[in-house]
Amino acid sequence: MSLRQQHGAEIDAILARYPQKKSAILALLYVAQDTYGRLTDESIREVATIIDVPPTHVFEVVGFYTLLYDENVGKVVLQVCDDVPCAFCGAEQLVSTLESKLGIQCDQTTPDGMFTLQRVKCLADCNRAPLLQANLDYYRNLDTTEKVDDLLTQLRERIAKNDRISISGRLAEI
Amino acid sequence: MPPITEHVVLRDNDVPNIADLDVYIKHEGYEALRIAVTEKTPADVINVVKEAGLRGRGGAGFPTGVKWGFLPKDVYPRYLCCNADESEPGTFNNHQIIDRNPHQLIEGVALAAYAIECQTAFIYIRGEFAAGALRLEKAIADATARGYLGKNAFGTGVNINIVVSRGAGAYICGEETALMESLEGKMGQPRLKPPFPAIAGLYSKPTIVNNVETLANVPRIVLKGAEWYRKNGTEKSPGTKVFSVSGHVRKPGNYEVQFGTTMRELIYDYAGGMREDRKVKIIVPGGASAAWLTEASIDVAMDYESLAAAGTMLGSGGVIILDETVSAVELAYKMDEFFKHESCGKCTPCREGTHYLVKTLHRLNHGGAQKNDIAKLHDIYNQMAGNCFCLLGESAVVPIRTALKLFPHEFEEALAKSSARHAIPLTLAH
Ligand SMILES: Cc1cc2nc3c(=O)[nH]c(=O)nc-3n(C[C@H](O)[C@H](O)[C@H](O)COP(=O)(O)O)c2cc1C
Ligand code: SF4
Ligand code: FES
């Protein structure tokens, strides 16, 4: 089924927000990557058709923005802030705890396809370091292994129930 | 400076649950907008903002009312872009304004839109603020349902349409011309200026770009007047400022204080002092783009003029306080790693310069340094300075230059230690 067939109403609502269709590109790519788990070549071409631009333009945009994934990622993308000040407030510890709990390094996905782990730059929440985003929901003050365990358990339960799983954050917790 | 008696922006400190529309309304919410659209002309709104002396909080401190006055006469449509791309390391005031007092931001956007006669205002919000975007959309929907926004605001026929648009991960999109490129559906790379956005901005139409905190100040100014606003702050930096204080203080957080409050007051009276009573080593007063200070400057007043006189800037208001456990060489590496990561790749001095800065700094920190590496660092930033297409590249010069100036001996020590060790490979994130 095409993106349009699956999300026609949402796509029309997105297009209606902008004076020019092209402006809808990021919002549509978010819908596409949530639908297919990542931005497949096919889905990128679909978005190009919807906003009436050459596919090369959309490929270029996908390559530019870090929250657009054209490679496989897990159901949940974990993004640990390792910027200043977090780097000096426990971020490195958090990264290594996650690497050992998940058995992967940064920029890898667990073999079961559940989690992708990444380092990212300042998430504008520096007073609650160390922290991460999981599918763009914030989890703050993760300064003990227990807190990390709890977080992973909670996320695994959500994945099992398919509860608000959106790598684009379209279903983020308000 | 004495503490403020009433918050102007982070009013949730005085009014619990102000994020709730009913609570906001009960505490004068949307009154400024109602009065403006029913009783005042757009020029009246511009004038009061000018008289208040409100200065843009996005970094440059440009007077907001003056900027609004730059739009060419009789050219429509005009656009307003609220810049909610907040990504400067150490800065989190916009983020928490959106979370804690969203309606005041929406009202500020609406007032600015009315003042500049714009019918569609965008809030360009960084992609990571997914929850923030939903929160703002809800606030807009709620206010529209009450008839405050939309096609017929307060029954006056004034049309105020506010659209929330998410970015997708790129610090450079906070630069106003890159922001507009991104909103037009392109890669977020800066445009050549002139033309300035006020003349030809979004979709080549006259456009005003303002920061979240800037606009969140507007409702109170319009309602209470310029004189009231000027009771806080200094003559040239009037009002209050929300400083994001982070790092090795006991109580990191956002503190809204008068402009002119000293750094010492901010650290010790507001942020609880230094953790474990350690000594302050490095102060980054305005985000990663601001030159560092040391404890010797701790009595500097936090206003635009005083920080400029101290050789740095107020910038984004992100105040990072680091204690003596931090190495200056490591800090310079981390900061330039940020700029390298965020370089948009459009111009060579920034793209290549940040790459070589990071490579060299990595060697100094982690082994395999070469004996001319310090000279090389000077060489690289000197080649970048003044040659970058936009301020991101120029900002990347700041951490390394200031680190070398303030802590030359640490670089010498790092060089000696690192030369004796084997290189470990640098894996650079894309
Ligand atoms: C690399 C770079 C990043 C920027 N990021 C932001 C940002 O995240 N938020 C912001 O308001 N201004 C940012 N600015 C400044 C904007 O270009 C612009 O001056 C500002 O949004 C104007 O709003 P103001 O007049 O209310 O300060 C950035 C500038 C540069 C050069
Ligand atoms: S200075 Fe850097 S961010 Fe700015 S245009 Fe050049 S490459 Fe892009
Ligand atoms: S540096 Fe980590 S949230 Fe700002």
XYZ file of C-alpha atoms and ligand atoms in Angstrom:
647
model
C 0.000 0.000 0.000
C 1.279 3.447 -0.804
C 1.912 6.135 1.761
C -1.097 7.989 0.432
C -3.360 4.993 0.790
C -2.228 4.462 4.378
C -2.042 8.056 5.589
C -4.101 10.120 3.148
C -5.782 12.290 5.752
C -2.577 13.070 7.629
C -0.753 13.854 4.397
C -3.484 16.244 3.268
C -3.457 17.948 6.654
C 0.302 18.409 6.440
C 0.148 19.810 2.908
C -2.617 22.234 3.933
C -0.360 23.861 6.521
C 2.063 25.314 3.996
C 1.804 27.906 1.212
C 4.017 25.635 -0.917
C 3.938 21.842 -1.068
C 7.695 21.542 -0.938
C 7.713 22.878 2.616
C 5.967 19.707 3.745
C 9.014 17.588 2.943
C 10.314 16.942 6.469
C 6.876 16.241 7.925
C 6.139 13.788 5.103
C 9.492 12.068 5.490
C 8.674 11.605 9.168
C 5.429 9.868 8.210
C 7.276 7.740 5.673
C 10.007 6.542 7.999
C 7.516 5.680 10.726
C 5.511 3.674 8.217
C 8.376 1.687 6.722
C 10.806 1.653 9.663
C 13.284 3.672 7.622
C 13.417 5.770 4.491
C 13.510 3.241 1.696
C 14.350 4.476 -1.799
C 10.786 3.741 -2.751
C 9.370 5.864 0.066
C 11.688 8.737 -0.813
C 10.351 8.635 -4.370
C 6.798 8.575 -3.044
C 7.444 11.745 -1.050
C 8.974 13.341 -4.150
C 5.810 12.585 -6.085
C 3.540 13.975 -3.365
C 5.346 17.318 -3.253
C 6.156 17.340 -6.932
C 9.951 17.647 -6.866
C 12.661 15.501 -8.475
C 13.575 12.463 -6.324
C 17.208 13.640 -6.211
C 16.090 16.664 -4.226
C 14.490 14.479 -1.569
C 17.512 12.151 -1.445
C 19.719 15.175 -0.849
C 17.497 16.427 1.975
C 17.440 12.979 3.587
C 21.236 12.982 3.600
C 21.382 16.392 5.266
C 19.256 15.928 8.382
C 20.328 13.619 11.191
C 16.822 12.555 12.243
C 16.075 11.093 8.832
C 17.196 7.483 8.612
C 17.906 5.863 5.288
C 19.585 2.884 6.925
C 17.988 0.266 9.120
C 17.385 1.346 12.684
C 15.804 -0.408 15.645
C 12.232 0.037 16.798
C 13.605 2.495 19.309
C 16.491 4.841 18.571
C 18.420 5.761 21.719
C 20.269 9.047 21.386
C 22.602 9.938 24.212
C 23.743 13.539 24.427
C 27.539 13.596 24.703
C 27.978 17.323 24.177
C 29.247 20.011 26.546
C 28.205 20.124 29.418
C 26.752 16.573 29.430
C 30.178 15.163 28.505
C 31.449 16.398 31.874
C 28.320 15.377 33.785
C 28.105 11.636 33.274
C 27.362 11.190 29.560
C 30.355 8.928 28.921
C 29.319 6.685 31.798
C 25.799 6.478 30.367
C 27.119 5.564 26.929
C 29.267 2.750 28.302
C 26.459 1.415 30.500
C 24.180 1.255 27.480
C 26.862 -0.305 25.314
C 27.415 -3.076 27.807
C 23.700 -3.645 28.588
C 22.793 -3.781 24.919
C 25.938 -5.560 23.800
C 26.496 -3.099 20.969
C 28.591 -0.055 20.220
C 27.302 3.355 19.219
C 25.904 3.485 15.690
C 24.872 -0.155 15.903
C 21.525 -1.910 16.257
C 20.869 -4.854 18.565
C 20.574 -8.176 16.687
C 16.914 -8.461 17.726
C 16.256 -5.175 15.937
C 14.943 -3.445 19.053
C 17.458 -0.713 19.784
C 19.808 1.519 17.861
C 22.323 3.443 19.951
C 23.721 6.810 18.898
C 25.643 9.735 20.332
C 24.071 13.099 19.593
C 24.799 16.764 20.224
C 23.151 19.049 22.785
C 19.506 18.166 23.359
C 18.776 21.449 25.126
C 18.117 19.834 28.467
C 21.587 20.135 29.970
C 20.414 20.727 33.532
C 19.188 17.144 33.678
C 22.351 15.352 32.528
C 23.061 12.602 31.829
C 20.171 12.109 29.480
C 18.976 10.567 26.274
C 16.068 10.559 23.912
C 14.317 7.307 23.063
C 12.316 7.900 19.887
C 12.581 11.557 20.874
C 11.003 11.140 24.318
C 13.359 12.519 26.975
C 14.739 10.344 29.776
C 16.694 12.441 32.226
C 19.161 12.137 35.074
C 20.136 8.582 34.086
C 22.967 8.480 36.592
C 22.710 4.887 37.861
C 22.676 1.476 36.178
C 19.335 0.772 37.892
C 17.737 3.700 36.106
C 19.113 2.452 32.801
C 17.770 -1.050 33.507
C 14.339 0.341 34.316
C 14.334 2.403 31.167
C 15.237 -0.540 28.951
C 12.604 -2.732 30.587
C 9.980 -0.077 30.105
C 10.939 0.415 26.471
C 10.925 -3.342 25.782
C 7.397 -3.530 27.186
C 6.294 -0.688 24.982
C 7.811 -2.326 21.925
C 6.062 -5.618 22.783
C 2.717 -3.809 23.046
C 3.508 -1.612 20.052
C 2.666 1.306 22.331
C 3.583 4.678 20.791
C 6.441 3.373 18.671
C 7.504 6.155 16.322
C 11.129 6.793 15.455
C 10.092 10.219 14.186
C 8.535 11.263 17.476
C 5.095 11.768 15.940
C 3.657 10.024 18.988
C 5.936 11.640 21.554
C 4.784 11.969 25.128
C 3.480 15.485 25.757
C 21.229 43.143 41.218
C 18.266 42.454 43.492
C 16.137 39.421 42.648
C 13.093 40.082 40.477
C 9.787 40.508 42.263
C 7.761 38.978 39.460
C 8.742 36.720 36.547
C 8.161 38.071 33.073
C 8.766 34.884 31.092
C 9.021 31.874 33.415
C 5.776 32.851 35.085
C 5.111 29.270 36.125
C 7.343 30.165 39.080
C 4.639 32.560 40.296
C 1.573 30.890 38.797
C 1.507 27.093 39.057
C -0.054 25.308 36.058
C 0.129 28.357 33.827
C 0.601 25.955 30.900
C -3.097 25.214 31.300
C -5.145 27.588 29.149
C -7.722 28.373 31.841
C -5.042 29.209 34.371
C -3.226 31.339 31.821
C -6.407 33.260 31.033
C -7.113 33.822 34.717
C -3.709 35.464 35.011
C -4.146 38.006 32.228
C -3.474 35.491 29.458
C -4.445 36.643 25.946
C -5.445 40.051 27.383
C -2.565 41.744 25.568
C -3.633 40.158 22.302
C -7.282 41.076 22.836
C -6.429 44.691 23.577
C -4.021 44.865 20.650
C -6.382 43.550 17.994
C -9.450 45.382 19.305
C -7.976 48.727 20.373
C -4.475 49.184 18.967
C -2.894 49.543 15.584
C 0.039 47.370 14.533
C 2.224 50.483 14.791
C 1.172 50.908 18.439
C 2.425 47.408 19.203
C 5.726 48.044 17.434
C 6.144 51.287 19.360
C 5.683 49.840 22.808
C 8.147 47.044 22.020
C 10.609 49.679 20.787
C 10.147 51.833 23.875
C 10.604 48.821 26.131
C 13.970 48.276 24.470
C 13.365 44.546 24.071
C 16.461 42.935 22.554
C 16.529 39.690 20.598
C 17.507 36.718 22.721
C 18.670 34.563 19.791
C 22.260 35.690 20.168
C 22.848 39.082 18.646
C 20.708 41.188 20.994
C 19.252 43.239 18.173
C 16.375 45.566 19.240
C 13.177 43.758 18.326
C 10.927 46.753 17.689
C 13.543 48.272 15.391
C 13.766 45.022 13.424
C 9.982 44.949 12.990
C 10.169 48.458 11.573
C 12.499 47.358 8.741
C 9.793 45.726 6.645
C 9.226 47.451 3.315
C 5.901 49.283 3.068
C 2.996 47.669 1.261
C 4.704 44.390 0.364
C 2.580 41.359 1.276
C 2.345 38.590 2.257
C 4.807 38.910 5.080
C 5.996 36.051 7.220
C 7.023 35.623 10.814
C 9.290 32.765 11.839
C 9.630 32.032 15.499
C 13.029 30.434 15.873
C 12.646 27.429 18.186
C 15.650 25.565 16.835
C 17.530 25.958 20.125
C 20.618 23.745 19.792
C 23.511 25.821 21.107
C 25.378 23.640 23.627
C 24.457 24.608 27.168
C 21.248 26.384 26.220
C 17.819 25.166 27.296
C 15.683 28.191 28.046
C 13.556 28.099 24.870
C 12.882 24.415 25.441
C 11.594 25.015 28.943
C 9.591 28.104 27.993
C 7.737 25.880 25.523
C 7.168 23.259 28.199
C 6.344 25.546 31.080
C 4.542 28.539 29.594
C 3.488 27.617 26.049
C 0.526 29.977 25.780
C 2.640 33.013 26.515
C 4.846 32.086 23.576
C 1.816 31.555 21.340
C 0.385 34.903 22.440
C 3.753 36.527 21.724
C 3.852 35.008 18.249
C 0.308 36.237 17.623
C 1.149 39.757 18.803
C 4.254 39.904 16.624
C 2.240 38.630 13.661
C -0.348 41.348 14.257
C 2.355 43.997 14.638
C 4.046 43.161 11.357
C 0.775 42.450 9.534
C 1.495 38.854 8.803
C -1.248 36.262 8.440
C 0.811 33.096 8.613
C 3.443 32.723 11.306
C 5.662 29.674 11.533
C 7.213 28.253 14.647
C 10.252 26.395 13.347
C 11.057 23.962 16.120
C 14.009 21.604 16.183
C 13.021 18.051 15.276
C 14.158 16.717 18.636
C 11.450 18.766 20.422
C 8.809 16.326 19.226
C 6.793 16.642 22.427
C 7.262 20.414 22.417
C 5.839 20.593 18.906
C 2.753 18.613 19.930
C 2.368 20.779 22.999
C 2.455 23.957 20.949
C 0.015 22.520 18.423
C -2.366 21.749 21.247
C -1.975 25.228 22.706
C -2.743 26.746 19.295
C -5.778 24.510 18.825
C -7.090 25.399 22.303
C -6.611 29.137 21.773
C -8.170 28.915 18.324
C -11.201 27.106 19.766
C -11.751 30.086 22.079
C -11.619 32.452 19.143
C -8.303 34.101 20.040
C -6.482 32.916 16.940
C -7.495 31.875 13.442
C -9.425 33.659 10.735
C -11.354 36.001 12.973
C -9.310 36.679 16.090
C -11.502 38.139 18.853
C -14.207 38.713 16.251
C -12.207 41.495 14.623
C -11.618 39.900 11.238
C -7.869 39.807 11.935
C -6.387 36.555 10.648
C -3.642 34.961 12.756
C -2.642 31.541 11.555
C 0.219 29.860 13.459
C 1.886 26.774 12.002
C 4.313 24.578 13.924
C 6.969 23.095 11.665
C 9.555 20.593 12.843
C 13.133 20.526 11.664
C 14.929 17.214 11.528
C 18.254 17.532 13.318
C 20.632 20.300 12.191
C 21.989 23.072 14.425
C 22.663 25.268 11.413
C 18.910 25.608 10.827
C 18.889 28.013 13.778
C 20.746 30.492 11.580
C 17.908 32.540 10.202
C 18.541 32.118 6.482
C 19.216 28.385 6.849
C 15.972 28.203 8.814
C 14.097 29.686 5.880
C 15.793 27.319 3.442
C 14.710 24.434 5.630
C 11.151 25.750 5.855
C 11.105 25.932 2.079
C 11.860 22.226 1.973
C 15.563 22.345 1.212
C 18.816 21.457 2.916
C 19.407 23.952 5.699
C 22.331 25.877 4.282
C 22.698 29.611 4.904
C 21.973 32.145 2.200
C 24.118 35.050 1.180
C 23.064 38.299 2.892
C 21.938 40.767 1.605
C 19.150 40.511 0.804
C 18.183 40.475 4.463
C 15.112 38.485 5.510
C 13.127 41.682 6.155
C 13.370 42.421 2.432
C 13.379 38.945 0.892
C 13.063 36.067 3.328
C 10.762 33.063 3.370
C 9.455 32.385 -0.166
C 11.317 35.595 -1.068
C 8.791 37.636 0.918
C 9.501 40.102 3.728
C 10.159 38.008 6.827
C 10.906 38.562 10.485
C 12.753 35.909 12.473
C 12.626 36.071 16.259
C 13.731 33.818 19.048
C 11.291 32.040 21.414
C 12.325 33.989 24.503
C 12.161 37.274 22.618
C 8.565 36.636 21.612
C 7.590 35.262 25.023
C 8.409 38.705 26.465
C 6.033 40.528 24.146
C 2.636 39.840 25.808
C 3.783 41.314 29.128
C 5.300 44.354 27.425
C 2.137 45.070 25.469
C -0.052 44.608 28.540
C 2.019 46.341 31.199
C 3.901 48.903 29.167
C 7.484 49.895 28.469
C 8.064 51.621 31.783
C 7.025 48.528 33.721
C 9.320 46.393 31.604
C 12.262 48.711 32.124
C 12.043 48.441 35.897
C 14.315 45.443 35.496
C 17.726 45.360 33.892
C 20.039 48.117 32.749
C 19.528 51.117 30.500
C 20.919 49.342 27.444
C 19.887 45.801 28.358
C 16.431 46.292 29.818
C 14.246 43.599 31.331
C 14.940 40.119 32.538
C 16.860 37.281 30.977
C 16.443 33.564 31.412
C 19.930 32.148 31.851
C 20.426 28.411 31.444
C 23.032 27.450 34.019
C 24.624 24.035 33.643
C 27.749 22.050 34.398
C 29.286 21.665 37.811
C 26.905 23.765 39.859
C 24.739 22.227 42.558
C 21.434 23.342 41.072
C 21.689 23.579 37.303
C 18.594 25.074 35.728
C 16.983 28.106 34.153
C 17.050 31.262 36.222
C 15.220 34.392 35.197
C 17.096 37.386 36.572
C 17.565 41.045 35.799
C 20.088 41.854 33.120
C 23.136 43.083 34.992
C 23.055 40.348 37.618
C 26.636 39.219 38.137
C 28.028 35.850 37.193
C 28.898 35.312 40.840
C 25.295 35.911 41.881
C 24.090 33.549 39.188
C 26.402 30.770 40.308
C 26.221 31.169 44.074
C 22.842 32.804 44.807
C 20.793 31.009 42.189
C 22.543 27.843 41.039
C 23.549 26.749 44.539
C 27.303 27.195 44.182
C 29.848 24.673 42.987
C 29.357 20.967 43.541
C 31.695 19.704 46.277
C 32.756 23.321 46.784
C 35.319 22.990 44.030
C 36.845 25.996 42.338
C 35.426 27.462 39.165
C 37.850 26.874 36.321
C 36.102 27.743 33.086
C 32.999 29.823 32.500
C 31.337 29.692 29.113
C 28.909 32.607 29.402
C 26.785 32.348 26.262
C 26.819 28.958 24.596
C 29.634 27.204 22.742
C 30.107 30.211 20.455
C 31.102 32.497 23.331
C 34.719 33.008 24.413
C 35.534 31.450 27.785
C 36.145 33.315 31.002
C 37.937 32.188 34.132
C 37.212 32.726 37.801
C 39.005 36.072 37.562
C 35.981 37.420 35.671
C 33.354 36.063 38.029
C 32.074 39.517 38.948
C 31.184 40.399 35.366
C 27.647 41.730 34.984
C 25.444 39.610 32.761
C 24.309 42.133 30.188
C 25.210 42.610 26.535
C 27.611 45.506 27.090
C 29.505 44.158 30.091
C 30.100 40.753 28.545
C 31.271 42.344 25.303
C 33.648 44.522 27.330
C 34.975 41.340 28.950
C 35.855 40.035 25.490
C 33.018 37.572 25.172
C 29.263 37.695 24.606
C 25.923 37.036 26.185
C 25.025 34.922 23.153
C 22.329 32.368 23.770
C 22.324 32.809 27.542
C 23.690 29.304 28.017
C 26.051 29.569 30.975
C 28.301 26.525 31.366
C 30.307 26.382 34.582
C 33.133 23.874 34.774
C 35.362 23.070 37.701
C 39.036 22.145 37.929
C 38.393 18.490 37.014
C 37.980 19.579 33.395
C 40.915 19.814 31.020
C 40.921 22.811 28.707
C 42.296 20.655 25.889
C 39.470 18.169 26.278
C 36.867 20.941 26.448
C 38.201 22.569 23.280
C 38.066 19.161 21.584
C 34.460 18.523 22.608
C 33.338 21.971 21.532
C 35.011 21.824 18.169
C 33.672 18.326 17.714
C 30.252 19.944 18.017
C 31.016 22.530 15.350
C 32.537 19.920 13.057
C 29.475 17.751 13.464
C 27.172 20.657 12.682
C 29.118 22.262 9.834
C 26.751 22.285 6.871
C 29.545 21.693 4.402
C 28.783 24.648 2.172
C 32.112 26.454 2.492
C 35.643 25.096 2.656
C 37.172 27.036 5.586
C 34.514 25.717 7.953
C 34.097 22.226 6.515
C 37.830 21.500 6.286
C 38.913 23.718 9.173
C 36.663 22.050 11.738
C 37.748 18.655 10.446
C 41.441 19.426 10.968
C 40.843 21.113 14.326
C 39.094 18.010 15.601
C 41.716 15.646 14.201
C 44.546 17.607 15.782
C 42.765 18.064 19.100
C 41.953 14.374 19.177
C 45.647 13.529 18.833
C 46.529 15.916 21.639
C 43.958 14.347 23.918
C 44.335 10.726 23.005
C 47.825 10.023 21.778
C 49.975 10.291 18.702
C 50.441 14.060 18.785
C 53.030 15.580 16.486
C 55.466 18.162 17.753
C 54.102 21.020 15.668
C 50.469 20.345 16.623
C 50.057 23.473 18.742
C 51.401 25.670 15.985
C 49.122 23.805 13.623
C 46.064 24.630 15.731
C 46.914 28.341 15.597
C 47.419 27.996 11.903
C 44.063 26.302 11.284
C 41.923 28.740 13.223
C 43.744 31.705 11.732
C 42.907 30.427 8.287
C 39.257 30.030 9.262
C 38.765 33.350 11.054
C 37.075 35.897 8.828
C 36.788 33.463 5.923
C 33.714 31.429 6.753
C 30.428 31.929 4.936
C 28.396 32.155 8.139
C 28.826 32.575 11.870
C 28.949 28.848 12.581
C 32.414 28.567 11.129
C 33.518 31.753 12.846
C 32.186 30.380 16.130
C 34.233 27.207 15.737
C 37.337 29.381 16.017
C 36.305 30.636 19.458
C 36.806 27.581 21.719
C 40.228 26.672 20.382
C 41.510 30.236 20.280
C 40.320 31.011 23.783
C 41.617 27.685 25.153
C 45.083 28.304 23.721
C 45.072 31.831 25.059
C 43.895 31.032 28.589
C 45.577 27.663 29.129
C 48.708 27.462 26.942
C 50.557 25.310 29.484
C 47.820 22.644 29.338
C 48.406 22.306 25.630
C 52.145 21.954 26.207
C 51.519 19.264 28.809
C 49.022 17.456 26.622
C 51.499 17.516 23.755
C 54.267 16.032 25.869
C 52.006 13.307 27.235
C 50.350 12.496 23.964
C 53.572 12.301 21.923
C 54.699 9.540 24.226
C 51.558 7.497 23.485
C 50.363 5.616 20.459
C 47.652 7.156 18.392
C 44.188 5.729 18.789
C 42.068 6.040 15.699
C 39.486 8.768 15.576
C 36.070 7.601 14.535
C 34.211 10.656 13.432
C 30.456 10.724 13.500
C 29.044 11.817 10.140
C 24.896 28.933 13.584
C 23.786 29.757 14.166
C 22.795 29.144 14.928
C 21.753 29.887 15.467
N 20.816 29.235 16.222
C 19.789 29.955 16.736
C 18.764 29.309 17.485
O 18.777 28.100 17.698
N 17.754 30.072 17.968
C 17.703 31.425 17.734
O 16.747 32.065 18.158
N 18.647 32.049 17.035
C 19.677 31.357 16.521
N 20.620 32.014 15.771
C 20.425 33.468 15.499
C 19.445 33.661 14.352
O 20.155 33.685 13.137
C 18.664 34.982 14.466
O 19.565 36.021 14.615
C 17.681 35.037 15.624
O 16.790 33.953 15.580
C 16.910 36.329 15.605
O 16.003 36.400 16.674
P 16.094 37.554 17.759
O 16.181 38.851 17.031
O 14.818 37.424 18.514
O 17.287 37.302 18.577
C 21.682 31.286 15.235
C 22.674 31.891 14.474
C 23.716 31.153 13.958
C 24.764 31.847 13.148
S 30.539 28.468 7.857
Fe 30.102 26.255 8.111
S 27.929 26.173 8.581
Fe 28.332 28.223 7.712
S 27.991 27.973 5.506
Fe 30.153 27.531 5.833
S 30.183 25.271 6.075
Fe 28.073 25.914 6.371
S 24.860 19.152 26.378
Fe 23.575 17.489 26.719
S 21.599 18.355 26.729
Fe 22.916 20.040 26.374
